[in-house]
């Protein structure tokens, strides 16, 4: 008799009433696994809490993590969920947004990939969809690079599945270094960074196993003109460079020593100039993001002096 994997799903909510019931039902309907959901609301002013209370009352698998403060960010909400997670009777942990729709095999596919590849973290492609009927598959390049975790995460956090042992290390590192780590704007980027910095293997499933809802409240959402515009604003404002500095600090706090990390630290602290920009471009192409076009894009940004 096979034992079904026990998966804890961490769901962060904030004013998600229009979509929340459909998402919770899609999580609870996962096939081939035993599900429990920890959900934390970050101070919703709509009917989100009422929906959650009804769900928790009618289904013991749904547990509300109550808090007397709001973090005012999706990442902050997830950080509190990570810190409060109890893992004694859990085999895997997954993240969930409040507004998507999961395919019934989403988590079983993740578990199968982790076992097959002997991996420490998993993410999959998503099918982005809009209210007007448009759809687009978003996938991540599966070819990890030496330092890609300094420049990016592993795709949409709502696709992540981690073995409990690896999640426990993420939890441990967040607790030990909360003052620094909580400054990361994206909890999923930080999760990927911790796994990879500690020598973990990440696997990327190119098949979408969820519907990724697009609307005005998305943190980043699908790639497109607005997404590119927002990313350009973040880069030119210095936000992206700050996140890279945080990533390097995180590596240092976790005692990751690597010659290429030292090179990156020096480049970030050097005074801007033609020679620095050239070396930045070369570094990006050699160590940077997984997708070739992303490395070209960031290299061009570095060439004109916007990475500062």
Coordinates of C-alpha atoms in Angstrom, one line a residue:
X1 CA 0.0 0.0 0.0
X2 CA 1.5 3.3 -1.1
X3 CA 1.8 6.2 1.3
X4 CA 0.4 9.5 -0.1
X5 CA 2.8 12.5 0.2
X6 CA 1.7 15.0 2.9
X7 CA 2.0 18.5 1.6
X8 CA 1.6 21.8 3.5
X9 CA 0.5 24.6 1.3
X10 CA 1.3 28.2 2.5
X11 CA -1.2 30.7 1.1
X12 CA -0.9 34.4 1.6
X13 CA -4.1 36.5 1.1
X14 CA -5.0 40.2 0.9
X15 CA -8.2 41.5 -0.5
X16 CA -8.6 38.4 -2.6
X17 CA -12.3 37.8 -2.2
X18 CA -13.2 37.6 -5.9
X19 CA -11.0 34.7 -6.6
X20 CA -10.2 33.0 -3.2
X21 CA -12.9 30.3 -3.1
X22 CA -12.0 29.0 -6.5
X23 CA -8.3 28.9 -5.7
X24 CA -8.8 27.1 -2.3
X25 CA -11.0 24.5 -3.9
X26 CA -8.4 23.9 -6.6
X27 CA -5.8 23.3 -3.9
X28 CA -8.0 21.0 -1.8
X29 CA -8.8 19.0 -5.0
X30 CA -5.2 17.9 -5.6
X31 CA -5.0 14.3 -6.5
X32 CA -2.7 11.7 -5.1
X33 CA -1.5 13.8 -2.2
X34 CA -2.7 14.7 1.3
X35 CA -3.2 18.4 1.6
X36 CA -3.2 20.9 4.5
X37 CA -3.3 24.7 4.0
X38 CA -1.9 27.4 6.3
X39 CA -3.4 30.7 5.2
X40 CA -2.4 34.1 6.6
X41 CA -4.3 37.3 5.8
X42 CA -2.4 40.6 5.8
X43 CA -5.2 42.9 6.9
X44 CA -7.9 42.6 4.1
X45 CA -10.7 45.1 4.0
X46 CA -13.0 43.1 1.8
X47 CA -14.7 39.8 2.6
X48 CA -11.5 37.7 2.5
X49 CA -11.5 36.8 6.2
X50 CA -15.1 35.8 6.1
X51 CA -14.4 33.4 3.3
X52 CA -11.4 32.0 5.1
X53 CA -13.3 31.5 8.3
X54 CA -16.1 29.6 6.5
X55 CA -13.6 27.4 4.8
X56 CA -11.7 26.7 8.0
X57 CA -15.0 25.8 9.7
X58 CA -16.2 23.5 7.0
X59 CA -12.8 21.8 6.2
X60 CA -10.3 20.9 8.9
X61 CA -7.5 20.9 6.3
X62 CA -7.7 24.7 6.2
X63 CA -6.0 26.5 9.1
X64 CA -5.9 30.3 9.5
X65 CA -2.6 31.7 10.9
X66 CA -3.9 34.6 13.0
X67 CA -1.7 37.7 13.5
X68 CA -2.2 41.1 15.2
X69 CA -0.2 43.0 12.6
X70 CA 0.0 43.5 8.8
X71 CA 3.3 43.2 6.9
X72 CA 2.0 45.4 4.0
X73 CA 3.6 43.2 1.4
X74 CA 3.1 39.8 -0.2
X75 CA 6.7 38.8 0.6
X76 CA 6.3 39.9 4.3
X77 CA 3.1 37.8 4.5
X78 CA 4.9 34.8 3.1
X79 CA 7.9 35.3 5.5
X80 CA 5.5 35.1 8.4
X81 CA 3.9 31.9 7.0
X82 CA 7.4 30.4 6.6
X83 CA 8.4 31.2 10.1
X84 CA 5.2 29.8 11.6
X85 CA 5.1 26.5 9.6
X86 CA 5.1 23.3 11.7
X87 CA 6.7 20.5 9.7
X88 CA 6.5 17.5 12.0
X89 CA 3.9 15.7 9.9
X90 CA 4.8 17.2 6.5
X91 CA 6.8 15.7 3.6
X92 CA 6.7 18.7 1.2
X93 CA 5.9 22.4 1.3
X94 CA 4.4 24.5 -1.5
X95 CA 3.5 28.2 -1.9
X96 CA 0.2 29.4 -3.1
X97 CA -1.2 32.8 -4.3
X98 CA -4.8 33.6 -3.6
X99 CA -6.0 34.2 -7.2
X100 CA -4.9 31.3 -9.4
X101 CA -6.4 27.9 -10.4
X102 CA -4.3 24.8 -9.9
X103 CA -4.6 21.7 -12.1
X104 CA -5.5 18.6 -10.1
X105 CA -2.1 17.1 -10.8
X106 CA 0.0 20.2 -9.9
X107 CA 1.5 18.9 -6.7
X108 CA 1.7 15.2 -7.6
X109 CA 3.7 16.3 -10.7
X110 CA 6.0 18.4 -8.5
X111 CA 6.6 15.5 -6.1
X112 CA 7.3 13.1 -9.0
X113 CA 9.9 15.5 -10.5
X114 CA 11.6 16.0 -7.2
X115 CA 11.9 12.2 -6.7
X116 CA 12.9 11.5 -10.3
X117 CA 15.6 14.2 -10.4
X118 CA 16.7 13.8 -6.8
X119 CA 16.2 17.6 -6.6
X120 CA 15.9 20.0 -3.6
X121 CA 13.4 22.4 -5.2
X122 CA 10.8 22.4 -8.0
X123 CA 9.0 25.0 -10.1
X124 CA 6.9 24.7 -13.2
X125 CA 5.6 26.7 -16.2
X126 CA 2.2 28.5 -15.8
X127 CA -0.6 29.3 -18.2
X128 CA -1.2 33.1 -17.8
X129 CA -4.7 34.1 -18.6
X130 CA -6.6 37.4 -18.8
X131 CA -10.3 38.2 -18.3
X132 CA -10.6 39.0 -22.1
X133 CA -9.7 35.4 -23.0
X134 CA -6.0 35.9 -23.8
X135 CA -3.6 33.1 -22.7
X136 CA 0.1 32.7 -22.7
X137 CA 2.4 30.0 -21.4
X138 CA 5.3 31.3 -19.2
X139 CA 8.2 29.0 -18.6
X140 CA 11.7 29.2 -17.1
X141 CA 14.9 28.1 -18.8
X142 CA 15.9 24.9 -17.1
X143 CA 19.7 25.5 -17.6
X144 CA 20.9 26.8 -14.3
X145 CA 24.1 28.9 -14.3
X146 CA 26.7 29.3 -11.6
X147 CA 25.4 32.5 -10.1
X148 CA 21.9 32.8 -11.5
X149 CA 20.4 33.0 -8.0
X150 CA 22.2 36.4 -7.5
X151 CA 20.2 37.8 -10.4
X152 CA 16.8 36.0 -10.4
X153 CA 14.5 33.5 -8.7
X154 CA 13.1 30.3 -10.1
X155 CA 9.9 31.6 -11.6
X156 CA 6.6 32.1 -10.0
X157 CA 6.6 31.2 -6.3
X158 CA 3.1 29.8 -6.6
X159 CA 4.6 26.9 -8.5
X160 CA 7.3 26.0 -5.9
X161 CA 7.4 22.6 -4.2
X162 CA 10.2 21.8 -1.7
X163 CA 10.9 18.6 0.3
X164 CA 10.3 19.4 4.0
X165 CA 14.0 18.9 4.8
X166 CA 15.0 21.6 2.4
X167 CA 12.2 23.9 3.4
X168 CA 13.3 23.5 7.0
X169 CA 16.7 24.9 6.0
X170 CA 15.0 27.9 4.4
X171 CA 13.0 28.4 7.6
X172 CA 16.2 28.1 9.7
X173 CA 18.1 30.6 7.6
X174 CA 15.2 33.1 7.6
X175 CA 15.0 32.9 11.4
X176 CA 18.7 33.3 11.8
X177 CA 19.1 36.3 9.4
X178 CA 15.6 37.8 9.4
X179 CA 16.7 41.4 9.6
X180 CA 18.6 41.1 6.3
X181 CA 16.6 38.4 4.5
X182 CA 13.3 40.0 5.1
X183 CA 14.5 42.9 3.0
X184 CA 14.2 40.7 -0.1
X185 CA 11.2 42.0 -2.1
X186 CA 10.4 38.4 -3.3
X187 CA 10.1 35.5 -1.0
X188 CA 10.5 33.1 -3.9
X189 CA 13.8 34.6 -5.0
X190 CA 15.1 34.3 -1.5
X191 CA 13.9 30.7 -1.3
X192 CA 15.7 29.8 -4.5
X193 CA 18.8 31.6 -3.4
X194 CA 18.9 29.7 -0.1
X195 CA 18.5 26.3 -1.8
X196 CA 21.1 27.0 -4.4
X197 CA 23.6 28.7 -2.1
X198 CA 23.5 25.6 0.1
X199 CA 24.4 23.4 -2.9
X200 CA 20.8 22.3 -3.7
X201 CA 19.6 21.2 -7.1
X202 CA 16.5 22.9 -8.6
X203 CA 14.4 21.3 -11.3
X204 CA 12.3 23.3 -13.8
X205 CA 9.2 21.6 -15.3
X206 CA 8.4 23.1 -18.7
X207 CA 4.7 22.0 -18.6
X208 CA 2.2 24.4 -17.0
X209 CA 0.2 22.8 -14.2
X210 CA -1.8 25.9 -13.1
X211 CA -3.8 28.8 -14.5
X212 CA -2.0 32.1 -13.6
X213 CA -4.6 34.8 -13.3
X214 CA -3.6 38.3 -14.6
X215 CA -5.3 41.4 -13.2
X216 CA -4.5 44.8 -11.8
X217 CA -3.4 43.5 -8.5
X218 CA -0.6 41.2 -9.7
X219 CA 2.8 41.9 -8.1
X220 CA 4.6 41.4 -11.4
X221 CA 2.5 39.2 -13.6
X222 CA 3.1 37.9 -17.1
X223 CA 5.8 39.3 -19.3
X224 CA 4.6 42.0 -21.6
X225 CA 5.0 45.7 -22.3
X226 CA 3.9 46.7 -18.8
X227 CA 6.1 44.1 -17.2
X228 CA 9.1 45.3 -19.2
X229 CA 8.3 48.9 -18.2
X230 CA 8.1 48.1 -14.6
X231 CA 11.3 46.2 -14.6
X232 CA 13.1 49.1 -16.3
X233 CA 11.8 51.4 -13.6
X234 CA 13.1 49.1 -10.9
X235 CA 16.5 48.8 -12.6
X236 CA 17.0 52.5 -13.2
X237 CA 15.9 53.4 -9.6
X238 CA 18.7 51.2 -8.2
X239 CA 16.2 48.7 -6.7
X240 CA 17.6 45.7 -8.7
X241 CA 21.2 46.5 -7.7
X242 CA 20.0 46.7 -4.1
X243 CA 18.5 43.2 -4.4
X244 CA 21.7 41.8 -5.9
X245 CA 23.7 43.3 -3.0
X246 CA 21.3 41.6 -0.6
X247 CA 21.7 38.4 -2.4
X248 CA 25.5 38.6 -2.0
X249 CA 25.2 39.5 1.7
X250 CA 22.9 36.5 2.1
X251 CA 25.6 34.2 0.5
X252 CA 28.1 35.6 2.9
X253 CA 25.9 35.1 5.9
X254 CA 25.4 31.4 4.8
X255 CA 29.2 31.1 4.5
X256 CA 29.1 30.5 0.7
X257 CA 32.6 31.2 -0.6
X258 CA 33.2 31.4 -4.3
X259 CA 35.6 33.4 -6.4
X260 CA 32.8 34.6 -8.7
X261 CA 30.8 36.0 -5.8
X262 CA 33.8 38.0 -4.8
X263 CA 34.1 39.4 -8.3
X264 CA 30.5 40.5 -8.3
X265 CA 30.8 42.2 -4.9
X266 CA 33.8 44.2 -6.2
X267 CA 32.0 45.2 -9.4
X268 CA 29.0 46.5 -7.5
X269 CA 31.2 48.6 -5.2
X270 CA 33.5 50.0 -7.9
X271 CA 33.1 53.5 -9.3
X272 CA 31.2 53.6 -12.6
X273 CA 33.3 53.7 -15.7
X274 CA 33.8 52.1 -19.1
X275 CA 36.1 49.3 -17.8
X276 CA 33.6 48.5 -15.0
X277 CA 30.7 48.4 -17.5
X278 CA 32.6 46.1 -19.8
X279 CA 33.5 43.6 -17.0
X280 CA 29.9 43.8 -15.8
X281 CA 28.7 42.7 -19.2
X282 CA 31.2 39.9 -19.4
X283 CA 30.3 38.7 -15.9
X284 CA 26.6 38.7 -16.8
X285 CA 27.1 36.7 -19.9
X286 CA 29.2 34.1 -18.0
X287 CA 27.4 33.7 -14.7
X288 CA 24.1 35.6 -15.0
X289 CA 20.5 34.7 -15.6
X290 CA 19.4 31.4 -17.1
X291 CA 17.8 32.7 -20.2
X292 CA 20.2 34.0 -22.9
X293 CA 18.0 36.9 -23.9
X294 CA 17.8 38.0 -20.2
X295 CA 21.6 38.0 -20.1
X296 CA 21.8 40.1 -23.2
X297 CA 19.2 42.5 -21.8
X298 CA 21.0 42.9 -18.5
X299 CA 24.4 43.3 -20.3
X300 CA 23.0 46.1 -22.4
X301 CA 21.7 47.8 -19.2
X302 CA 25.1 47.4 -17.6
X303 CA 26.8 48.8 -20.8
X304 CA 24.9 52.1 -20.5
X305 CA 25.6 52.4 -16.8
X306 CA 22.2 51.7 -15.3
X307 CA 23.4 49.0 -12.9
X308 CA 24.7 51.1 -10.2

